[in-house]
């Protein structure tokens, strides 16, 4: 934990967000490539048309929600102390709940479902690590949880 706090101090808040997003994208691209090597086609039917999950789509679906969520935690934690502890619960829960909500109901092949589900699973610990870095940079004497900044 001390190493994470030290790294977070060196990176600063924007750096923690960027490093967390970059790590998630790299890990998920590796999983995507391994899935492809294992025979995943990443094709599925949506709106009656066959479509495919491309690597760029995976990058967007990894980076955008994670960057938005971490940035919101950074900004809101300056005023409300409870934001990061709440996000430490909400982020991994959302990452894991998206598996039965998005991946499992699709008609992806088995290898594709497993690979994409693993991409969702990896977001849980990676988002927690990023949030712990943000927490390390959040003053323990944050403004009260109600009202505007002091």
Short mmCIF file of N, CA, C and O in Angstrom, two decimals:
data_model
loop_
_atom_site.label_atom_id
_atom_site.label_comp_id
_atom_site.label_asym_id
_atom_site.label_seq_id
_atom_site.Cartn_x
_atom_site.Cartn_y
_atom_site.Cartn_z
N UNK A 1 0.83 -1.19 0.00
CA UNK A 1 0.00 0.00 0.00
C UNK A 1 0.87 1.25 0.00
O UNK A 1 0.57 2.20 -0.67
N UNK A 2 1.98 1.21 0.76
CA UNK A 2 2.86 2.35 0.82
C UNK A 2 3.47 2.64 -0.55
O UNK A 2 3.66 3.78 -0.93
N UNK A 3 3.77 1.58 -1.29
CA UNK A 3 4.32 1.74 -2.63
C UNK A 3 3.30 2.40 -3.55
O UNK A 3 3.65 3.27 -4.34
N UNK A 4 2.04 2.01 -3.43
CA UNK A 4 0.98 2.62 -4.24
C UNK A 4 0.84 4.09 -3.90
O UNK A 4 0.72 4.93 -4.79
N UNK A 5 0.87 4.43 -2.61
CA UNK A 5 0.76 5.83 -2.19
C UNK A 5 1.94 6.64 -2.71
O UNK A 5 1.78 7.77 -3.18
N UNK A 6 3.12 6.05 -2.66
CA UNK A 6 4.32 6.73 -3.15
C UNK A 6 4.23 6.98 -4.66
O UNK A 6 4.54 8.07 -5.14
N UNK A 7 3.78 5.96 -5.38
CA UNK A 7 3.60 6.11 -6.83
C UNK A 7 2.54 7.16 -7.13
O UNK A 7 2.72 8.00 -8.02
N UNK A 8 1.45 7.14 -6.38
CA UNK A 8 0.37 8.12 -6.59
C UNK A 8 0.88 9.53 -6.36
O UNK A 8 0.55 10.45 -7.11
N UNK A 9 1.71 9.73 -5.33
CA UNK A 9 2.26 11.06 -5.07
C UNK A 9 3.14 11.53 -6.21
O UNK A 9 3.14 12.70 -6.57
N UNK A 10 3.90 10.60 -6.80
CA UNK A 10 4.75 10.97 -7.94
C UNK A 10 3.93 11.31 -9.18
O UNK A 10 4.28 12.20 -9.94
N UNK A 11 2.84 10.58 -9.38
CA UNK A 11 2.02 10.79 -10.58
C UNK A 11 1.06 11.96 -10.46
O UNK A 11 0.73 12.60 -11.46
N UNK A 12 0.55 12.21 -9.27
CA UNK A 12 -0.51 13.20 -9.10
C UNK A 12 -1.84 12.63 -9.54
O UNK A 12 -1.90 11.54 -10.12
N UNK A 13 -2.91 13.35 -9.28
CA UNK A 13 -4.25 12.84 -9.61
C UNK A 13 -4.44 12.54 -11.09
O UNK A 13 -4.90 11.47 -11.46
N UNK A 14 -4.09 13.49 -11.99
CA UNK A 14 -4.27 13.18 -13.41
C UNK A 14 -3.42 11.99 -13.86
O UNK A 14 -3.85 11.17 -14.67
N UNK A 15 -2.23 11.87 -13.30
CA UNK A 15 -1.36 10.75 -13.64
C UNK A 15 -1.90 9.42 -13.16
O UNK A 15 -1.77 8.40 -13.85
N UNK A 16 -2.52 9.42 -11.97
CA UNK A 16 -3.14 8.19 -11.46
C UNK A 16 -4.27 7.76 -12.38
O UNK A 16 -4.38 6.58 -12.74
N UNK A 17 -5.09 8.71 -12.79
CA UNK A 17 -6.20 8.38 -13.71
C UNK A 17 -5.63 7.84 -15.02
O UNK A 17 -6.05 6.78 -15.50
N UNK A 18 -4.66 8.53 -15.60
CA UNK A 18 -4.09 8.11 -16.89
C UNK A 18 -3.41 6.75 -16.77
O UNK A 18 -3.59 5.89 -17.64
N UNK A 19 -2.63 6.53 -15.72
CA UNK A 19 -1.93 5.25 -15.55
C UNK A 19 -2.91 4.11 -15.34
O UNK A 19 -2.70 3.00 -15.87
N UNK A 20 -3.96 4.36 -14.59
CA UNK A 20 -4.96 3.32 -14.35
C UNK A 20 -5.67 2.95 -15.65
O UNK A 20 -5.85 1.76 -15.95
N UNK A 21 -6.06 3.94 -16.42
CA UNK A 21 -6.73 3.69 -17.70
C UNK A 21 -5.78 2.97 -18.66
O UNK A 21 -6.18 1.99 -19.31
N UNK A 22 -4.54 3.41 -18.73
CA UNK A 22 -3.57 2.77 -19.61
C UNK A 22 -3.35 1.31 -19.23
O UNK A 22 -3.33 0.43 -20.09
N UNK A 23 -3.22 1.05 -17.93
CA UNK A 23 -3.04 -0.34 -17.47
C UNK A 23 -4.23 -1.20 -17.87
O UNK A 23 -4.07 -2.30 -18.38
N UNK A 24 -5.44 -0.68 -17.65
CA UNK A 24 -6.65 -1.45 -17.99
C UNK A 24 -6.71 -1.73 -19.49
O UNK A 24 -7.05 -2.85 -19.90
N UNK A 25 -6.38 -0.74 -20.30
CA UNK A 25 -6.42 -0.93 -21.76
C UNK A 25 -5.40 -1.98 -22.19
O UNK A 25 -5.72 -2.88 -22.97
N UNK A 26 -4.19 -1.90 -21.66
CA UNK A 26 -3.15 -2.86 -22.05
C UNK A 26 -3.54 -4.28 -21.62
O UNK A 26 -3.45 -5.23 -22.42
N UNK A 27 -3.98 -4.43 -20.38
CA UNK A 27 -4.38 -5.76 -19.89
C UNK A 27 -5.53 -6.31 -20.73
O UNK A 27 -5.51 -7.48 -21.13
N UNK A 28 -6.53 -5.48 -21.01
CA UNK A 28 -7.67 -5.97 -21.78
C UNK A 28 -7.31 -6.28 -23.24
O UNK A 28 -7.86 -7.21 -23.83
N UNK A 29 -6.38 -5.53 -23.81
CA UNK A 29 -5.93 -5.87 -25.16
C UNK A 29 -5.17 -7.20 -25.18
O UNK A 29 -5.28 -7.97 -26.14
N UNK A 30 -4.42 -7.47 -24.12
CA UNK A 30 -3.73 -8.77 -24.03
C UNK A 30 -4.76 -9.89 -23.94
O UNK A 30 -4.64 -10.91 -24.64
N UNK A 31 -5.76 -9.71 -23.09
CA UNK A 31 -6.82 -10.72 -22.96
C UNK A 31 -7.54 -10.90 -24.30
O UNK A 31 -7.81 -12.03 -24.72
N UNK A 32 -7.83 -9.80 -24.98
CA UNK A 32 -8.49 -9.85 -26.29
C UNK A 32 -7.65 -10.65 -27.28
O UNK A 32 -8.17 -11.50 -28.01
N UNK A 33 -6.34 -10.39 -27.31
CA UNK A 33 -5.45 -11.10 -28.23
C UNK A 33 -5.37 -12.59 -27.89
O UNK A 33 -5.40 -13.44 -28.80
N UNK A 34 -5.28 -12.92 -26.61
CA UNK A 34 -5.25 -14.32 -26.20
C UNK A 34 -6.55 -15.00 -26.59
O UNK A 34 -6.55 -16.13 -27.08
N UNK A 35 -7.68 -14.31 -26.38
CA UNK A 35 -8.97 -14.86 -26.79
C UNK A 35 -9.02 -15.11 -28.28
O UNK A 35 -9.51 -16.15 -28.73
N UNK A 36 -8.50 -14.17 -29.04
CA UNK A 36 -8.47 -14.33 -30.50
C UNK A 36 -7.62 -15.55 -30.88
O UNK A 36 -8.01 -16.36 -31.73
N UNK A 37 -6.47 -15.68 -30.22
CA UNK A 37 -5.60 -16.83 -30.48
C UNK A 37 -6.27 -18.14 -30.10
O UNK A 37 -6.00 -19.19 -30.70
N UNK A 38 -7.18 -18.07 -29.11
CA UNK A 38 -7.90 -19.28 -28.67
C UNK A 38 -9.13 -19.56 -29.54
O UNK A 38 -9.88 -20.50 -29.27
N UNK A 39 -9.35 -18.73 -30.55
CA UNK A 39 -10.44 -18.99 -31.48
C UNK A 39 -11.64 -18.07 -31.35
O UNK A 39 -12.63 -18.26 -32.05
N UNK A 40 -11.58 -17.08 -30.47
CA UNK A 40 -12.71 -16.15 -30.34
C UNK A 40 -12.84 -15.33 -31.62
O UNK A 40 -11.87 -14.80 -32.13
N UNK A 41 -14.07 -15.26 -32.12
CA UNK A 41 -14.32 -14.46 -33.31
C UNK A 41 -14.83 -13.07 -32.95
O UNK A 41 -14.75 -12.15 -33.76
N UNK A 42 -15.38 -12.94 -31.75
CA UNK A 42 -15.94 -11.70 -31.24
C UNK A 42 -17.10 -11.19 -32.11
O UNK A 42 -17.39 -10.00 -32.13
N UNK A 43 -17.75 -12.08 -32.83
CA UNK A 43 -18.92 -11.69 -33.61
C UNK A 43 -20.18 -12.01 -32.81
O UNK A 43 -20.23 -12.98 -32.06
N UNK A 44 -21.17 -11.15 -32.97
CA UNK A 44 -22.45 -11.33 -32.30
C UNK A 44 -23.53 -10.63 -33.11
O UNK A 44 -23.24 -9.87 -34.03
N UNK A 45 -24.78 -10.90 -32.76
CA UNK A 45 -25.91 -10.31 -33.46
C UNK A 45 -26.48 -9.18 -32.61
O UNK A 45 -26.75 -9.36 -31.42
N UNK A 46 -26.65 -8.04 -33.25
CA UNK A 46 -27.24 -6.88 -32.57
C UNK A 46 -28.21 -6.22 -33.53
O UNK A 46 -27.84 -5.85 -34.65
N UNK A 47 -29.46 -6.11 -33.11
CA UNK A 47 -30.47 -5.51 -33.97
C UNK A 47 -30.65 -6.26 -35.27
O UNK A 47 -30.91 -5.64 -36.31
N UNK A 48 -30.49 -7.57 -35.23
CA UNK A 48 -30.67 -8.40 -36.42
C UNK A 48 -29.49 -8.41 -37.36
O UNK A 48 -29.55 -9.05 -38.41
N UNK A 49 -28.42 -7.68 -37.03
CA UNK A 49 -27.24 -7.65 -37.89
C UNK A 49 -26.05 -8.25 -37.16
O UNK A 49 -25.88 -8.05 -35.96
N UNK A 50 -25.24 -8.98 -37.90
CA UNK A 50 -24.02 -9.55 -37.33
C UNK A 50 -22.97 -8.44 -37.26
O UNK A 50 -22.76 -7.71 -38.24
N UNK A 51 -22.37 -8.31 -36.12
CA UNK A 51 -21.33 -7.30 -35.91
C UNK A 51 -20.19 -7.94 -35.14
O UNK A 51 -20.29 -9.05 -34.66
N UNK A 52 -19.12 -7.21 -35.01
CA UNK A 52 -17.93 -7.76 -34.36
C UNK A 52 -17.35 -6.74 -33.39
O UNK A 52 -17.33 -5.55 -33.66
N UNK A 53 -16.88 -7.25 -32.26
CA UNK A 53 -16.16 -6.42 -31.30
C UNK A 53 -14.74 -6.29 -31.83
O UNK A 53 -14.02 -7.28 -31.96
N UNK A 54 -14.35 -5.09 -32.17
CA UNK A 54 -13.00 -4.83 -32.65
C UNK A 54 -12.12 -4.38 -31.48
O UNK A 54 -12.62 -3.97 -30.43
N UNK A 55 -10.82 -4.45 -31.67
CA UNK A 55 -9.89 -4.02 -30.62
C UNK A 55 -10.14 -2.56 -30.24
O UNK A 55 -10.10 -2.20 -29.05
N UNK A 56 -10.42 -1.72 -31.22
CA UNK A 56 -10.68 -0.30 -30.93
C UNK A 56 -11.94 -0.13 -30.08
O UNK A 56 -11.99 0.71 -29.18
N UNK A 57 -12.95 -0.94 -30.35
CA UNK A 57 -14.17 -0.92 -29.53
C UNK A 57 -13.85 -1.31 -28.10
O UNK A 57 -14.32 -0.69 -27.15
N UNK A 58 -13.04 -2.35 -27.94
CA UNK A 58 -12.63 -2.78 -26.61
C UNK A 58 -11.90 -1.67 -25.88
O UNK A 58 -12.15 -1.41 -24.70
N UNK A 59 -11.01 -0.97 -26.57
CA UNK A 59 -10.27 0.14 -25.97
C UNK A 59 -11.25 1.21 -25.49
O UNK A 59 -11.14 1.70 -24.36
N UNK A 60 -12.20 1.57 -26.32
CA UNK A 60 -13.18 2.59 -25.93
C UNK A 60 -14.03 2.16 -24.76
O UNK A 60 -14.25 2.94 -23.83
N UNK A 61 -14.50 0.91 -24.80
CA UNK A 61 -15.36 0.42 -23.73
C UNK A 61 -14.59 0.20 -22.43
O UNK A 61 -15.19 0.10 -21.36
N UNK A 62 -13.28 0.13 -22.52
CA UNK A 62 -12.45 0.03 -21.32
C UNK A 62 -12.11 1.43 -20.82
O UNK A 62 -12.30 1.75 -19.65
N UNK A 63 -11.59 2.26 -21.70
CA UNK A 63 -11.02 3.55 -21.30
C UNK A 63 -12.06 4.59 -20.90
O UNK A 63 -11.88 5.27 -19.88
N UNK A 64 -13.11 4.72 -21.68
CA UNK A 64 -14.05 5.83 -21.44
C UNK A 64 -14.75 5.72 -20.08
O UNK A 64 -14.69 6.65 -19.28
N UNK A 65 -15.42 4.60 -19.77
CA UNK A 65 -16.09 4.55 -18.47
C UNK A 65 -15.13 4.65 -17.29
O UNK A 65 -15.43 5.29 -16.29
N UNK A 66 -13.96 4.02 -17.42
CA UNK A 66 -12.98 4.07 -16.34
C UNK A 66 -12.45 5.49 -16.15
O UNK A 66 -12.36 5.98 -15.02
N UNK A 67 -12.12 6.16 -17.24
CA UNK A 67 -11.62 7.54 -17.16
C UNK A 67 -12.68 8.48 -16.58
O UNK A 67 -12.38 9.32 -15.74
N UNK A 68 -13.91 8.32 -17.02
CA UNK A 68 -14.99 9.18 -16.50
C UNK A 68 -15.20 8.94 -15.01
O UNK A 68 -15.30 9.88 -14.23
N UNK A 69 -15.27 7.67 -14.62
CA UNK A 69 -15.49 7.35 -13.21
C UNK A 69 -14.36 7.82 -12.31
O UNK A 69 -14.61 8.41 -11.25
N UNK A 70 -13.12 7.57 -12.72
CA UNK A 70 -11.99 8.01 -11.91
C UNK A 70 -11.89 9.53 -11.85
O UNK A 70 -11.59 10.10 -10.79
N UNK A 71 -12.15 10.18 -12.97
CA UNK A 71 -12.12 11.65 -12.98
C UNK A 71 -13.21 12.22 -12.07
O UNK A 71 -12.97 13.17 -11.32
N UNK A 72 -14.39 11.62 -12.12
CA UNK A 72 -15.46 12.07 -11.21
C UNK A 72 -15.04 11.88 -9.76
O UNK A 72 -15.28 12.76 -8.91
N UNK A 73 -14.40 10.76 -9.46
CA UNK A 73 -13.94 10.52 -8.08
C UNK A 73 -12.90 11.55 -7.67
O UNK A 73 -12.94 12.06 -6.54
N UNK A 74 -11.98 11.88 -8.57
CA UNK A 74 -10.96 12.88 -8.28
C UNK A 74 -11.61 14.23 -7.98
O UNK A 74 -11.31 14.87 -6.97
N UNK A 75 -12.50 14.65 -8.84
CA UNK A 75 -13.12 15.97 -8.69
C UNK A 75 -14.01 16.02 -7.45
O UNK A 75 -13.90 16.93 -6.62
N UNK A 76 -14.90 15.05 -7.31
CA UNK A 76 -15.86 15.09 -6.21
C UNK A 76 -15.22 14.84 -4.85
O UNK A 76 -15.71 15.34 -3.83
N UNK A 77 -14.11 14.11 -4.81
CA UNK A 77 -13.47 13.83 -3.52
C UNK A 77 -12.83 15.07 -2.92
O UNK A 77 -12.52 15.09 -1.73
N UNK A 78 -12.67 16.09 -3.70
CA UNK A 78 -12.14 17.35 -3.15
C UNK A 78 -13.16 18.01 -2.21
O UNK A 78 -12.79 18.79 -1.36
N UNK A 79 -14.45 17.69 -2.42
CA UNK A 79 -15.49 18.26 -1.59
C UNK A 79 -16.12 17.25 -0.64
O UNK A 79 -16.52 17.60 0.46
N UNK A 80 -16.25 16.04 -1.11
CA UNK A 80 -16.97 15.04 -0.33
C UNK A 80 -16.08 13.84 -0.04
O UNK A 80 -15.73 13.08 -0.95
N UNK A 81 -15.76 13.67 1.21
CA UNK A 81 -14.85 12.62 1.67
C UNK A 81 -15.37 11.22 1.35
O UNK A 81 -14.59 10.30 1.18
N UNK A 82 -16.66 11.03 1.27
CA UNK A 82 -17.27 9.72 1.09
C UNK A 82 -17.19 9.20 -0.34
O UNK A 82 -17.46 8.03 -0.60
N UNK A 83 -16.80 10.03 -1.29
CA UNK A 83 -16.83 9.64 -2.70
C UNK A 83 -15.89 8.47 -3.00
O UNK A 83 -16.29 7.49 -3.63
N UNK A 84 -14.65 8.55 -2.56
CA UNK A 84 -13.70 7.48 -2.88
C UNK A 84 -14.08 6.17 -2.19
O UNK A 84 -14.10 5.12 -2.84
N UNK A 85 -14.42 6.17 -0.88
CA UNK A 85 -14.87 4.91 -0.29
C UNK A 85 -16.09 4.32 -1.00
O UNK A 85 -16.17 3.10 -1.19
N UNK A 86 -17.01 5.17 -1.40
CA UNK A 86 -18.18 4.66 -2.14
C UNK A 86 -17.76 4.10 -3.49
O UNK A 86 -18.22 3.02 -3.91
N UNK A 87 -16.86 4.79 -4.17
CA UNK A 87 -16.39 4.33 -5.48
C UNK A 87 -15.62 3.01 -5.37
O UNK A 87 -15.65 2.19 -6.29
N UNK A 88 -14.95 2.81 -4.24
CA UNK A 88 -14.23 1.54 -4.03
C UNK A 88 -15.17 0.35 -4.00
O UNK A 88 -14.76 -0.78 -4.26
N UNK A 89 -16.44 0.59 -3.69
CA UNK A 89 -17.45 -0.47 -3.72
C UNK A 89 -18.16 -0.48 -5.06
O UNK A 89 -18.30 -1.53 -5.70
N UNK A 90 -18.56 0.68 -5.53
CA UNK A 90 -19.37 0.79 -6.74
C UNK A 90 -18.60 0.35 -7.99
O UNK A 90 -19.14 -0.38 -8.82
N UNK A 91 -17.36 0.76 -8.14
CA UNK A 91 -16.61 0.46 -9.37
C UNK A 91 -16.47 -1.04 -9.63
O UNK A 91 -16.81 -1.51 -10.72
N UNK A 92 -15.99 -1.82 -8.66
CA UNK A 92 -15.88 -3.25 -8.96
C UNK A 92 -17.23 -3.94 -9.12
O UNK A 92 -17.36 -4.86 -9.92
N UNK A 93 -18.23 -3.47 -8.38
CA UNK A 93 -19.56 -4.06 -8.53
C UNK A 93 -20.09 -3.82 -9.94
O UNK A 93 -20.60 -4.73 -10.59
N UNK A 94 -19.95 -2.60 -10.44
CA UNK A 94 -20.40 -2.31 -11.81
C UNK A 94 -19.61 -3.12 -12.84
O UNK A 94 -20.19 -3.63 -13.82
N UNK A 95 -18.31 -3.24 -12.63
CA UNK A 95 -17.50 -4.02 -13.57
C UNK A 95 -17.98 -5.47 -13.63
O UNK A 95 -18.10 -6.05 -14.71
N UNK A 96 -18.28 -6.03 -12.47
CA UNK A 96 -18.70 -7.44 -12.43
C UNK A 96 -20.15 -7.63 -12.87
O UNK A 96 -20.47 -8.61 -13.54
N UNK A 97 -21.02 -6.68 -12.53
CA UNK A 97 -22.43 -6.80 -12.95
C UNK A 97 -22.61 -6.62 -14.45
O UNK A 97 -23.60 -7.07 -15.02
N UNK A 98 -21.65 -5.97 -15.09
CA UNK A 98 -21.75 -5.80 -16.54
C UNK A 98 -21.55 -7.12 -17.28
O UNK A 98 -21.93 -7.23 -18.44
N UNK A 99 -20.99 -8.13 -16.61
CA UNK A 99 -20.82 -9.43 -17.26
C UNK A 99 -22.18 -10.07 -17.54
O UNK A 99 -22.48 -10.38 -18.69
N UNK A 100 -23.03 -10.27 -16.51
CA UNK A 100 -24.34 -10.86 -16.82
C UNK A 100 -25.25 -9.91 -17.58
O UNK A 100 -26.18 -10.34 -18.25
N UNK A 101 -24.98 -8.61 -17.51
CA UNK A 101 -25.83 -7.65 -18.21
C UNK A 101 -25.49 -7.53 -19.69
O UNK A 101 -26.38 -7.36 -20.53
N UNK A 102 -24.20 -7.64 -20.03
CA UNK A 102 -23.78 -7.37 -21.41
C UNK A 102 -23.19 -8.59 -22.12
O UNK A 102 -23.51 -8.86 -23.27
N UNK A 103 -22.31 -9.30 -21.44
CA UNK A 103 -21.54 -10.34 -22.11
C UNK A 103 -22.29 -11.66 -22.21
O UNK A 103 -22.39 -12.25 -23.29
N UNK A 104 -22.80 -12.13 -21.11
CA UNK A 104 -23.45 -13.45 -21.10
C UNK A 104 -24.68 -13.54 -21.98
O UNK A 104 -24.88 -14.57 -22.64
N UNK A 105 -25.54 -12.51 -22.06
CA UNK A 105 -26.73 -12.64 -22.92
C UNK A 105 -26.42 -12.60 -24.42
O UNK A 105 -27.28 -12.93 -25.23
N UNK A 106 -25.22 -12.20 -24.78
CA UNK A 106 -24.89 -12.09 -26.21
C UNK A 106 -24.74 -13.47 -26.84
O UNK A 106 -24.62 -14.47 -26.14
N UNK A 107 -24.73 -13.50 -28.16
CA UNK A 107 -24.53 -14.77 -28.85
C UNK A 107 -23.09 -14.93 -29.32
O UNK A 107 -22.82 -15.58 -30.33
N UNK A 108 -22.17 -14.36 -28.57
CA UNK A 108 -20.75 -14.57 -28.83
C UNK A 108 -20.40 -16.05 -28.69
O UNK A 108 -21.07 -16.77 -27.94
N UNK A 109 -19.35 -16.48 -29.35
CA UNK A 109 -18.88 -17.85 -29.15
C UNK A 109 -18.30 -17.95 -27.73
O UNK A 109 -18.08 -16.94 -27.06
N UNK A 110 -18.08 -19.16 -27.28
CA UNK A 110 -17.64 -19.39 -25.90
C UNK A 110 -16.32 -18.70 -25.60
O UNK A 110 -16.18 -18.05 -24.56
N UNK A 111 -15.37 -18.81 -26.49
CA UNK A 111 -14.06 -18.17 -26.27
C UNK A 111 -14.21 -16.65 -26.17
O UNK A 111 -13.57 -16.00 -25.34
N UNK A 112 -15.07 -16.09 -27.00
CA UNK A 112 -15.31 -14.65 -26.96
C UNK A 112 -15.97 -14.22 -25.66
O UNK A 112 -15.61 -13.19 -25.07
N UNK A 113 -16.96 -14.99 -25.21
CA UNK A 113 -17.62 -14.67 -23.94
C UNK A 113 -16.64 -14.73 -22.78
O UNK A 113 -16.63 -13.85 -21.91
N UNK A 114 -15.81 -15.76 -22.77
CA UNK A 114 -14.84 -15.89 -21.67
C UNK A 114 -13.85 -14.73 -21.70
O UNK A 114 -13.58 -14.11 -20.66
N UNK A 115 -13.31 -14.43 -22.86
CA UNK A 115 -12.32 -13.35 -22.97
C UNK A 115 -12.92 -12.01 -22.56
O UNK A 115 -12.33 -11.26 -21.78
N UNK A 116 -14.11 -11.70 -23.08
CA UNK A 116 -14.72 -10.41 -22.75
C UNK A 116 -15.16 -10.35 -21.29
O UNK A 116 -15.06 -9.31 -20.65
N UNK A 117 -15.60 -11.48 -20.74
CA UNK A 117 -15.93 -11.51 -19.31
C UNK A 117 -14.68 -11.26 -18.48
O UNK A 117 -14.72 -10.51 -17.48
N UNK A 118 -13.56 -11.83 -18.89
CA UNK A 118 -12.30 -11.59 -18.17
C UNK A 118 -11.88 -10.12 -18.27
O UNK A 118 -11.31 -9.57 -17.33
N UNK A 119 -12.18 -9.49 -19.38
CA UNK A 119 -11.89 -8.06 -19.51
C UNK A 119 -12.68 -7.27 -18.47
O UNK A 119 -12.15 -6.33 -17.86
N UNK A 120 -13.92 -7.64 -18.24
CA UNK A 120 -14.73 -6.98 -17.21
C UNK A 120 -14.16 -7.27 -15.83
O UNK A 120 -14.10 -6.38 -14.99
N UNK A 121 -13.77 -8.52 -15.60
CA UNK A 121 -13.23 -8.90 -14.29
C UNK A 121 -11.97 -8.10 -13.97
O UNK A 121 -11.78 -7.66 -12.84
N UNK A 122 -11.10 -7.91 -14.95
CA UNK A 122 -9.85 -7.18 -14.69
C UNK A 122 -10.11 -5.73 -14.28
O UNK A 122 -9.30 -5.14 -13.57
N UNK A 123 -11.23 -5.19 -14.72
CA UNK A 123 -11.52 -3.80 -14.35
C UNK A 123 -11.78 -3.64 -12.85
O UNK A 123 -11.56 -2.55 -12.30
N UNK A 124 -12.21 -4.70 -12.18
CA UNK A 124 -12.49 -4.59 -10.75
C UNK A 124 -11.21 -4.28 -9.97
O UNK A 124 -11.13 -3.22 -9.30
N UNK A 125 -10.17 -5.11 -10.01
CA UNK A 125 -8.98 -4.77 -9.22
C UNK A 125 -8.23 -3.56 -9.75
O UNK A 125 -7.63 -2.81 -8.97
N UNK A 126 -8.25 -3.35 -11.07
CA UNK A 126 -7.54 -2.19 -11.61
C UNK A 126 -8.22 -0.89 -11.17
O UNK A 126 -7.54 0.06 -10.78
N UNK A 127 -9.54 -0.86 -11.19
CA UNK A 127 -10.23 0.36 -10.73
C UNK A 127 -10.00 0.57 -9.23
O UNK A 127 -9.82 1.71 -8.79
N UNK A 128 -9.98 -0.50 -8.46
CA UNK A 128 -9.71 -0.38 -7.02
C UNK A 128 -8.30 0.18 -6.81
O UNK A 128 -8.11 1.08 -5.97
N UNK A 129 -7.32 -0.31 -7.54
CA UNK A 129 -5.96 0.20 -7.40
C UNK A 129 -5.90 1.70 -7.72
O UNK A 129 -5.27 2.47 -6.99
N UNK A 130 -6.56 2.10 -8.80
CA UNK A 130 -6.59 3.53 -9.15
C UNK A 130 -7.27 4.36 -8.07
O UNK A 130 -6.79 5.44 -7.70
N UNK A 131 -8.37 3.86 -7.54
CA UNK A 131 -9.08 4.58 -6.49
C UNK A 131 -8.26 4.65 -5.19
O UNK A 131 -8.31 5.66 -4.48
N UNK A 132 -7.51 3.60 -4.90
CA UNK A 132 -6.63 3.64 -3.72
C UNK A 132 -5.54 4.69 -3.91
O UNK A 132 -5.15 5.37 -2.96
N UNK A 133 -5.06 4.82 -5.14
CA UNK A 133 -4.10 5.88 -5.44
C UNK A 133 -4.71 7.25 -5.26
O UNK A 133 -4.08 8.15 -4.69
N UNK A 134 -5.94 7.42 -5.71
CA UNK A 134 -6.63 8.69 -5.52
C UNK A 134 -6.85 8.96 -4.03
O UNK A 134 -6.66 10.07 -3.55
N UNK A 135 -7.24 7.92 -3.30
CA UNK A 135 -7.45 8.07 -1.86
C UNK A 135 -6.18 8.52 -1.15
O UNK A 135 -6.22 9.35 -0.25
N UNK A 136 -5.04 8.00 -1.60
CA UNK A 136 -3.76 8.38 -1.00
C UNK A 136 -3.46 9.86 -1.20
O UNK A 136 -2.72 10.46 -0.42
N UNK A 137 -4.05 10.45 -2.22
CA UNK A 137 -3.83 11.87 -2.52
C UNK A 137 -4.94 12.76 -1.99
O UNK A 137 -4.87 13.98 -2.14
N UNK A 138 -5.96 12.16 -1.40
CA UNK A 138 -7.10 12.93 -0.91
C UNK A 138 -6.86 13.30 0.55
O UNK A 138 -6.64 12.41 1.38
N UNK A 139 -6.88 14.58 0.87
CA UNK A 139 -6.66 14.98 2.26
C UNK A 139 -7.70 14.34 3.19
O UNK A 139 -8.87 14.23 2.83
N UNK A 140 -7.25 13.90 4.35
CA UNK A 140 -8.16 13.31 5.32
C UNK A 140 -9.12 14.34 5.90
O UNK A 140 -10.11 14.01 6.50
N UNK A 141 -8.80 15.61 5.70
CA UNK A 141 -9.65 16.67 6.24
C UNK A 141 -10.42 17.35 5.11
O UNK A 141 -10.45 18.56 5.02
N UNK A 142 -11.00 16.54 4.25
CA UNK A 142 -11.80 17.08 3.14
C UNK A 142 -12.97 17.87 3.71
O UNK A 142 -13.37 17.70 4.86
N UNK A 143 -13.50 18.74 2.90
CA UNK A 143 -14.64 19.55 3.32
C UNK A 143 -15.80 18.68 3.73
O UNK A 143 -15.88 17.52 3.34
N UNK A 144 -16.73 19.20 4.51
CA UNK A 144 -17.91 18.42 4.92
C UNK A 144 -18.64 17.84 3.73
O UNK A 144 -18.53 18.33 2.61
N UNK A 145 -19.41 16.80 3.98
CA UNK A 145 -20.06 16.08 2.90
C UNK A 145 -21.27 16.81 2.31
O UNK A 145 -21.85 16.35 1.36
N UNK A 146 -21.67 17.91 2.85
CA UNK A 146 -22.81 18.66 2.33
C UNK A 146 -22.38 20.11 2.12
O UNK A 146 -21.64 20.66 2.91
N UNK A 147 -22.84 20.70 1.03
CA UNK A 147 -22.55 22.11 0.81
C UNK A 147 -21.44 22.31 -0.20
O UNK A 147 -20.98 21.39 -0.85
N UNK A 148 -20.99 23.55 -0.28
CA UNK A 148 -19.96 23.90 -1.26
C UNK A 148 -18.58 23.86 -0.60
O UNK A 148 -18.45 23.85 0.61
N UNK A 149 -17.53 23.90 -1.43
CA UNK A 149 -16.17 23.83 -0.89
C UNK A 149 -15.86 25.02 0.01
O UNK A 149 -16.35 26.12 -0.21
N UNK A 150 -15.02 24.77 1.00
CA UNK A 150 -14.63 25.84 1.94
C UNK A 150 -13.52 26.65 1.38
O UNK A 150 -12.68 26.21 0.73
#
